[in-house]
Every structure is written in C-alpha cells, then in structure tokens.
PDB file of C-alpha atoms in Angstrom:
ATOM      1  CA  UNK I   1      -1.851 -36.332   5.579  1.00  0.00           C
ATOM      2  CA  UNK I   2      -4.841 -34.893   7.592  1.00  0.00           C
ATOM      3  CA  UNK I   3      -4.549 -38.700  10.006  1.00  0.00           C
ATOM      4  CA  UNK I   4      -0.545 -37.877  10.178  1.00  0.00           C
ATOM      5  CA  UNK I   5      -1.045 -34.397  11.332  1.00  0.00           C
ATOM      6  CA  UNK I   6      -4.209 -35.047  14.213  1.00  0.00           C
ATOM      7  CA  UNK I   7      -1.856 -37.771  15.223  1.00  0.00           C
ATOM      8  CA  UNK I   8       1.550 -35.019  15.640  1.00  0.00           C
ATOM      9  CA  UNK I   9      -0.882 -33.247  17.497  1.00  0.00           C
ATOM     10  CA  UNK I  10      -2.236 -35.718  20.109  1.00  0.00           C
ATOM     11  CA  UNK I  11       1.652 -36.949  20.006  1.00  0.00           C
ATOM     12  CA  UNK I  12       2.381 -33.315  21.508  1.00  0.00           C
ATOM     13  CA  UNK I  13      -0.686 -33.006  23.900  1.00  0.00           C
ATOM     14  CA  UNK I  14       0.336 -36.232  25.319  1.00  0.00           C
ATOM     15  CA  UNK I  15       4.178 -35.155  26.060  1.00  0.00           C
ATOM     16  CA  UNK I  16       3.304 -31.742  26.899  1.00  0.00           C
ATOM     17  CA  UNK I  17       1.181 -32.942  29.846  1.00  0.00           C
ATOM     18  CA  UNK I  18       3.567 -35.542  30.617  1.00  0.00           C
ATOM     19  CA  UNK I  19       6.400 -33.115  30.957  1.00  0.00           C
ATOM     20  CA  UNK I  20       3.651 -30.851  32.917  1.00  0.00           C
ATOM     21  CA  UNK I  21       3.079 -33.583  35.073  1.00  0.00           C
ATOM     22  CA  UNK I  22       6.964 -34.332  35.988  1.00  0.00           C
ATOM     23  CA  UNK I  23       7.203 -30.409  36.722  1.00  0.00           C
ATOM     24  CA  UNK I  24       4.774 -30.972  39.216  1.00  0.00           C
ATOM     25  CA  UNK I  25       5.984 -33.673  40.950  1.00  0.00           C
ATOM     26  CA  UNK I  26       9.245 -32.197  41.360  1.00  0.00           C
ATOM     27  CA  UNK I  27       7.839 -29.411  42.936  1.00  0.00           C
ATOM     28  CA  UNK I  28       5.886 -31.611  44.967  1.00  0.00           C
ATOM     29  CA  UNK I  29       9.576 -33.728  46.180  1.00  0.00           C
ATOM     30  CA  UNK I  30      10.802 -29.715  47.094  1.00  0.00           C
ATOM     31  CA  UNK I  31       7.826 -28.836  49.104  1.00  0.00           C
ATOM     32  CA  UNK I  32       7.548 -32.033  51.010  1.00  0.00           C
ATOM     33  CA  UNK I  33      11.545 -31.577  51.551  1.00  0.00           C
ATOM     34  CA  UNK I  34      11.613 -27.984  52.759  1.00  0.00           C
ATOM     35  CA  UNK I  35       8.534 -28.814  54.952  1.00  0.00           C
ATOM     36  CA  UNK I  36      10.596 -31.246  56.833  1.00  0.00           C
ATOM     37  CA  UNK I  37      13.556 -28.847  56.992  1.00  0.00           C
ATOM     38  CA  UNK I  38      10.669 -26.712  58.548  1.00  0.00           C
ATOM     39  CA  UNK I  39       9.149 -28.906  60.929  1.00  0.00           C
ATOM     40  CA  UNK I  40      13.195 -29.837  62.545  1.00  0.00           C
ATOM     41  CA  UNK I  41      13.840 -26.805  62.874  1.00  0.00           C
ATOM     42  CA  UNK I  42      10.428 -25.639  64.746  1.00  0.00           C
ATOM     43  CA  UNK I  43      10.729 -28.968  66.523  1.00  0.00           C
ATOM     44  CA  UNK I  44       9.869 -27.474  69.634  1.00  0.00           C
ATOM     45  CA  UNK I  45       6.745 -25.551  68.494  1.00  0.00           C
ATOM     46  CA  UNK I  46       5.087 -28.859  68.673  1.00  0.00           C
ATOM     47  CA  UNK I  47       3.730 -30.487  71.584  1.00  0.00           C
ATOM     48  CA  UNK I  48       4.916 -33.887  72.372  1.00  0.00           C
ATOM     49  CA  UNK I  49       2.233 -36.755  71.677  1.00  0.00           C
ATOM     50  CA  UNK I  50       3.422 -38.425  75.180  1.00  0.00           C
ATOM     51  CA  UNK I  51       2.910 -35.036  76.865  1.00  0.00           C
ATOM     52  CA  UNK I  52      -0.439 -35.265  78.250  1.00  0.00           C
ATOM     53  CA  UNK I  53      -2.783 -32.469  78.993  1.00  0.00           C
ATOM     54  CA  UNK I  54      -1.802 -29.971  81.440  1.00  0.00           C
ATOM     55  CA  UNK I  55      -4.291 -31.347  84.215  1.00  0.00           C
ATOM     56  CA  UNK I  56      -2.768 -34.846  84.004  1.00  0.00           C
ATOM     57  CA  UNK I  57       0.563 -33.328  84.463  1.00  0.00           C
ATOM     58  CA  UNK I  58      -0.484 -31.598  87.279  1.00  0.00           C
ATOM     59  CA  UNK I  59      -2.123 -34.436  88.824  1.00  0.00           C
ATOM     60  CA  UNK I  60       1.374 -36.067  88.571  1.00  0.00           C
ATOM     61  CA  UNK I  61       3.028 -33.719  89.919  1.00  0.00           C
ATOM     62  CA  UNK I  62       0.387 -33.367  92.935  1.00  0.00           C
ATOM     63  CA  UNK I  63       0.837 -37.096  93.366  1.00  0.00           C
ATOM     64  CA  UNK I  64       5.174 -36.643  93.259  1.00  0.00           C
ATOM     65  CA  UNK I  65       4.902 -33.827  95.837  1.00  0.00           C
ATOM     66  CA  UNK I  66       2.463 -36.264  98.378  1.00  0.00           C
ATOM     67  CA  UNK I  67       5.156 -39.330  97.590  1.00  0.00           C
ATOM     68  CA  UNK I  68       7.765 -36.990  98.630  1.00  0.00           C
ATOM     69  CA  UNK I  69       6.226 -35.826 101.909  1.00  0.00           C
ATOM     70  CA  UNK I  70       5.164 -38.947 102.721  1.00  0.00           C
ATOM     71  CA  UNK I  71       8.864 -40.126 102.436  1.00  0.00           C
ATOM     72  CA  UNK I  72      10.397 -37.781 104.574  1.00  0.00           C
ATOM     73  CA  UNK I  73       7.196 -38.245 107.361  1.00  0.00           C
ATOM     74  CA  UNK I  74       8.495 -42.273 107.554  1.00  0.00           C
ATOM     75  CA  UNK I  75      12.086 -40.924 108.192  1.00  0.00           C
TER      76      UNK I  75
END
C-alpha cells in the first residue's frame, strides 16, 4: 500500500512536469511567432547585410560621380 501510493505520487510528479513542460513550449511557438510578426513589420529598422558601411557607399558614389564626368568630358 505504502509502494502503491510513492508510486501515484512519482506517477503525478512525472505528468505534472510533463504538462509544465508542453505549457512552455507553446509559449515558446507564440513568442518565436509574434517575434517574426515583429521583425516584418519593423523590416526597415534593420540595416541590410549587403548595405555596406557608410564610407564604402560613399566611395561608390565618389567613384559614380568621376565615371559620370568622365563620360560627358569624352563627348
């Protein structure tokens, strides 16, 4: 009787953190989903990864500009 009732017990340990651990993982599935509803909405917070840093962009551009007056010299 004593065995039968330590062994109800660990029996209800065992699905209590079981049905603990399920809770959690939904909430985990909601977080990572809203997070993603997050990030498409503030797409344009974030920089883009092909972006560059503002001194290469401005070396491009510096670079466009002398292309462009060098074009209209050879005309």
């Amino acid at each position: 009787s004593v065995d039968a009732m330590k062994r109800v017990e660990e029996i209800k340990q065992k699905r209590q953190a079981r049905f603990i651990m399920n809770r959690l993982k939904k909430s985990k599935e909601l977080q990572k989903a809203e997070d993603i509803k997050e990030v498409k909405q503030n797409i344009h917070l974030l920089r883009a990864p092909h972006a560059g840093t503002p001194k290469q962009l401005e070396d491009k551009m510096v670079q466009k500009l002398q292309e462009d007056v060098a074009m209209e010299e050879d005309s």
